């Protein structure tokens, strides 16, 4: 049975899942779900009680939480391994994903990107105080990631990992703003990793259809 990914075309988390599926060359069907819609279908809430996206369905398996989805995609399908095999690097990968989820998503995406780029383009009022708060919180996140990144091509050595796949879309959105682009320059090691990841077909081909 085919894999189905339920997601929203502008969702950064759905993008992460699509990026992982692309890297593993897994075919899947896409079901568009807007998690911000007031009339979210009950059929989706049965899949994801927290009303977020994405959710992946593969036969009898229904999975939400993007870190679980990408790990399943890596371990459940053929293709290049996206997780390091040695314990220290694997722990580092998990740490980076947790930092991104716990401390990065909100300032980088929900505050800076949403209020500095996306909101104004979809005629949604944006709040300068939210943008400001995001810009204030972001340097600590970028520095923490830069401090623990290796000196290799990617965040962990020279092989693409789930950590890269989790982080790059968030930076991709953050750097849609001029403030984000400027701030990333203060962290050359992170910027260099991001440039390598964002040049990959998997990143480019899954880039969401943002308004200009
Ligand atoms: N912890 C969830 C977060 C998913 C998430 O927050 N997705 C956003 C879209 S990028 C969403 O559905 N937001 C709806 C909302 O905040 O109400 C995961 O890892 O999948």
CSV table of N, CA and C and ligand atoms in Angstrom, one decimal, residues 8 10-14 34-36 40 44 48 50-55 64-69 101 105-106 109-110 166 173, ligand 1:
chain,number,residue,atom,x,y,z
A,8,UNK,N,0.3,20.5,5.0
A,8,UNK,CA,-0.1,21.8,4.5
A,8,UNK,C,1.0,22.3,3.6
A,10,UNK,N,2.4,25.0,3.0
A,10,UNK,CA,3.3,26.0,3.5
A,10,UNK,C,3.9,25.5,4.8
A,11,UNK,N,3.6,24.4,5.3
A,11,UNK,CA,4.1,23.9,6.6
A,11,UNK,C,5.6,23.6,6.6
A,12,UNK,N,6.3,24.1,7.5
A,12,UNK,CA,7.8,23.8,7.5
A,12,UNK,C,8.0,22.4,8.0
A,13,UNK,N,7.1,21.9,8.9
A,13,UNK,CA,7.2,20.5,9.3
A,13,UNK,C,6.9,19.5,8.2
A,14,UNK,N,5.8,19.8,7.4
A,14,UNK,CA,5.5,19.0,6.3
A,14,UNK,C,6.7,19.0,5.3
A,34,UNK,N,-5.2,22.0,5.9
A,34,UNK,CA,-4.8,23.2,6.5
A,34,UNK,C,-5.0,23.2,8.0
A,35,UNK,N,-4.0,23.1,8.8
A,35,UNK,CA,-4.2,22.9,10.3
A,35,UNK,C,-4.7,24.2,10.9
A,36,UNK,N,-4.7,25.3,10.2
A,36,UNK,CA,-5.2,26.6,10.8
A,36,UNK,C,-6.7,26.8,10.4
A,40,UNK,N,-11.5,22.0,10.4
A,40,UNK,CA,-10.7,20.8,10.1
A,40,UNK,C,-11.6,19.6,10.2
A,44,UNK,N,-9.4,14.0,9.9
A,44,UNK,CA,-8.0,14.3,10.2
A,44,UNK,C,-7.8,14.3,11.7
A,48,UNK,N,-4.7,12.8,13.9
A,48,UNK,CA,-3.8,13.7,14.7
A,48,UNK,C,-4.6,14.5,15.7
A,50,UNK,N,-3.9,16.5,18.0
A,50,UNK,CA,-3.4,17.8,18.3
A,50,UNK,C,-3.6,18.8,17.1
A,51,UNK,N,-4.2,18.3,16.0
A,51,UNK,CA,-4.6,19.2,14.9
A,51,UNK,C,-3.4,19.9,14.3
A,52,UNK,N,-2.3,19.2,14.2
A,52,UNK,CA,-1.1,19.7,13.5
A,52,UNK,C,-0.8,18.9,12.3
A,53,UNK,N,0.1,19.4,11.5
A,53,UNK,CA,0.6,18.6,10.3
A,53,UNK,C,2.1,18.5,10.5
A,54,UNK,N,2.7,17.5,9.9
A,54,UNK,CA,2.1,16.4,9.1
A,54,UNK,C,1.8,15.2,9.8
A,55,UNK,N,1.0,14.3,9.1
A,55,UNK,CA,0.8,12.9,9.6
A,55,UNK,C,1.1,12.0,8.4
A,64,UNK,N,2.3,10.6,13.7
A,64,UNK,CA,2.5,12.1,13.7
A,64,UNK,C,3.7,12.4,14.6
A,65,UNK,N,4.2,13.6,14.6
A,65,UNK,CA,5.4,14.1,15.1
A,65,UNK,C,6.5,13.8,14.1
A,66,UNK,N,7.0,15.0,13.6
A,66,UNK,CA,7.9,14.9,12.4
A,66,UNK,C,9.2,14.1,12.7
A,67,UNK,N,9.7,14.2,13.9
A,67,UNK,CA,10.9,13.5,14.2
A,67,UNK,C,10.7,12.0,14.1
A,68,UNK,N,9.5,11.5,14.5
A,68,UNK,CA,9.2,10.1,14.4
A,68,UNK,C,9.0,9.7,12.9
A,69,UNK,N,8.4,10.6,12.1
A,69,UNK,CA,8.1,10.4,10.7
A,69,UNK,C,9.4,10.2,10.0
A,101,UNK,N,13.2,21.8,17.4
A,101,UNK,CA,11.8,21.7,17.8
A,101,UNK,C,11.5,22.6,19.0
A,105,UNK,N,11.9,26.5,16.3
A,105,UNK,CA,10.8,26.6,15.4
A,105,UNK,C,10.0,27.9,15.7
A,106,UNK,N,9.8,28.2,17.0
A,106,UNK,CA,8.9,29.4,17.3
A,106,UNK,C,9.6,30.7,16.8
A,109,UNK,N,10.6,30.5,12.7
A,109,UNK,CA,9.5,30.4,11.8
A,109,UNK,C,8.2,31.1,12.2
A,110,UNK,N,7.8,30.8,13.4
A,110,UNK,CA,6.5,31.4,13.7
A,110,UNK,C,6.5,32.9,14.0
A,166,UNK,N,16.0,18.3,9.3
A,166,UNK,CA,15.1,19.0,10.2
A,166,UNK,C,15.4,20.5,10.3
A,173,UNK,N,13.2,29.1,5.7
A,173,UNK,CA,12.1,30.1,6.0
A,173,UNK,C,12.7,31.4,6.6
B,1,LIG,N1,5.6,18.7,17.0
B,1,LIG,C1,4.9,18.7,15.7
B,1,LIG,C2,4.8,20.2,15.3
B,1,LIG,C3,4.0,20.3,14.0
B,1,LIG,C4,3.5,21.7,13.8
B,1,LIG,O1,3.5,22.6,14.7
B,1,LIG,N2,3.0,21.9,12.5
B,1,LIG,C5,2.5,23.2,12.3
B,1,LIG,C6,2.6,23.6,10.8
B,1,LIG,S1,4.3,23.9,10.4
B,1,LIG,C7,1.0,23.2,12.5
B,1,LIG,O2,0.3,22.2,12.2
B,1,LIG,N3,0.5,24.3,13.1
B,1,LIG,C8,-0.9,24.4,13.4
B,1,LIG,C9,-1.1,25.2,14.6
B,1,LIG,O3,-0.2,25.7,15.2
B,1,LIG,O4,-2.3,25.4,15.0
B,1,LIG,C10,5.7,17.9,14.8
B,1,LIG,O5,6.9,17.7,15.0
B,1,LIG,O6,5.2,17.4,13.8
